[in-house]
């Protein structure tokens, strides 16, 4: 499985595409909950920010106090947004068994 890659498309209307890279298989630890995120980079863009183009405009506006939409975007996001911030403890997964049931079993 080394370096297997999956393309994950999120929010088809906005055109988000993510590459997910499988880096390593590890033995499960007894009592640990899976799946789990152990690392990553950068903060997730805000929901409904307008896809990659909208996110670029959002970042430009919040990082430039002279931008005409600076205050509007800061208010919309709640006052603070650091795109370089990442905390794996904030990542949440759906229950894999429930997702399997929804996808493959009859209602």
Tab-separated table of C-alpha atoms in Angstrom:
chain	number	residue	atom	x	y	z
A	1	UNK	CA	0.000	0.000	0.000
A	2	UNK	CA	2.969	2.352	0.122
A	3	UNK	CA	2.137	5.780	-1.271
A	4	UNK	CA	-1.277	4.786	-2.617
A	5	UNK	CA	-3.237	7.916	-3.511
A	6	UNK	CA	-6.977	8.548	-3.509
A	7	UNK	CA	-8.704	11.566	-5.010
A	8	UNK	CA	-11.434	12.813	-2.678
A	9	UNK	CA	-13.977	15.182	-4.195
A	10	UNK	CA	-15.884	17.273	-1.681
A	11	UNK	CA	-18.809	19.590	-2.363
A	12	UNK	CA	-19.093	18.951	-6.090
A	13	UNK	CA	-20.661	22.372	-6.730
A	14	UNK	CA	-17.611	24.207	-5.391
A	15	UNK	CA	-15.009	21.928	-6.974
A	16	UNK	CA	-12.895	20.936	-3.961
A	17	UNK	CA	-10.461	18.100	-4.728
A	18	UNK	CA	-8.155	16.559	-2.135
A	19	UNK	CA	-5.382	14.027	-2.596
A	20	UNK	CA	-5.255	11.554	0.265
A	21	UNK	CA	-1.943	9.693	0.501
A	22	UNK	CA	-1.657	6.390	2.324
A	23	UNK	CA	1.761	6.591	3.954
A	24	UNK	CA	2.039	3.657	6.300
A	25	UNK	CA	0.184	0.675	7.724
A	26	UNK	CA	0.478	0.381	11.494
A	27	UNK	CA	-0.684	-2.275	13.908
A	28	UNK	CA	-3.837	-1.192	15.722
A	29	UNK	CA	-3.398	-0.501	19.410
A	30	UNK	CA	-5.799	-2.237	21.743
A	31	UNK	CA	-8.376	0.230	23.028
A	32	UNK	CA	-7.581	2.913	20.434
A	33	UNK	CA	-10.409	4.323	18.333
A	34	UNK	CA	-10.059	4.230	14.544
A	35	UNK	CA	-9.933	5.864	12.094
A	36	UNK	CA	-7.827	8.668	13.492
A	37	UNK	CA	-5.845	11.572	12.111
A	38	UNK	CA	-2.285	11.754	13.383
A	39	UNK	CA	-1.038	14.732	11.365
A	40	UNK	CA	-1.870	17.141	8.589
A	41	UNK	CA	-1.236	20.598	7.216
A	42	UNK	CA	-3.269	23.793	7.186
A	43	UNK	CA	-6.730	24.629	8.398
A	44	UNK	CA	-9.797	23.513	6.509
A	45	UNK	CA	-11.372	26.310	4.458
A	46	UNK	CA	-14.623	27.686	5.883
A	47	UNK	CA	-17.781	25.917	4.728
A	48	UNK	CA	-19.471	27.591	1.754
A	49	UNK	CA	-16.624	30.012	1.071
A	50	UNK	CA	-17.040	29.575	-2.686
A	51	UNK	CA	-14.627	26.801	-3.607
A	52	UNK	CA	-10.930	27.290	-4.341
A	53	UNK	CA	-11.454	30.704	-5.981
A	54	UNK	CA	-13.637	31.974	-3.143
A	55	UNK	CA	-11.145	30.710	-0.575
A	56	UNK	CA	-8.337	32.586	-2.337
A	57	UNK	CA	-10.410	35.805	-2.256
A	58	UNK	CA	-11.263	35.181	1.410
A	59	UNK	CA	-7.570	34.769	2.347
A	60	UNK	CA	-6.563	37.876	0.399
A	61	UNK	CA	-9.246	39.918	2.160
A	62	UNK	CA	-8.571	38.797	5.747
A	63	UNK	CA	-4.808	39.225	5.391
A	64	UNK	CA	-5.021	42.780	4.033
A	65	UNK	CA	-6.537	45.380	6.380
A	66	UNK	CA	-6.944	47.744	3.398
A	67	UNK	CA	-8.979	45.224	1.378
A	68	UNK	CA	-12.562	46.448	0.828
A	69	UNK	CA	-13.992	43.154	2.153
A	70	UNK	CA	-11.594	42.712	5.086
A	71	UNK	CA	-14.101	43.544	7.840
A	72	UNK	CA	-16.951	41.668	6.135
A	73	UNK	CA	-14.963	38.418	5.994
A	74	UNK	CA	-13.586	38.770	9.524
A	75	UNK	CA	-17.127	39.230	10.832
A	76	UNK	CA	-18.358	36.263	8.769
A	77	UNK	CA	-15.623	33.966	10.117
A	78	UNK	CA	-15.990	35.118	13.709
A	79	UNK	CA	-13.015	37.454	14.005
A	80	UNK	CA	-9.983	35.234	13.496
A	81	UNK	CA	-8.743	32.708	10.932
A	82	UNK	CA	-5.198	31.332	10.665
A	83	UNK	CA	-4.903	29.206	7.492
A	84	UNK	CA	-1.647	27.643	8.730
A	85	UNK	CA	-3.193	26.321	11.938
A	86	UNK	CA	-3.862	22.564	12.167
A	87	UNK	CA	-4.895	20.447	15.124
A	88	UNK	CA	-5.396	16.706	14.500
A	89	UNK	CA	-7.457	16.485	17.705
A	90	UNK	CA	-10.166	18.559	16.001
A	91	UNK	CA	-10.607	16.080	13.138
A	92	UNK	CA	-13.787	14.023	13.452
A	93	UNK	CA	-14.754	10.908	11.511
A	94	UNK	CA	-18.127	9.334	10.922
A	95	UNK	CA	-18.594	5.855	12.359
A	96	UNK	CA	-17.153	3.539	9.637
A	97	UNK	CA	-19.721	0.798	10.351
A	98	UNK	CA	-22.565	3.296	9.989
A	99	UNK	CA	-21.135	4.701	6.734
A	100	UNK	CA	-20.832	1.135	5.374
A	101	UNK	CA	-24.436	0.421	6.334
A	102	UNK	CA	-25.668	3.605	4.641
A	103	UNK	CA	-23.688	2.892	1.473
A	104	UNK	CA	-24.271	-0.823	1.025
A	105	UNK	CA	-27.267	-2.038	2.986
A	106	UNK	CA	-30.904	-1.555	2.203
A	107	UNK	CA	-32.758	0.952	4.382
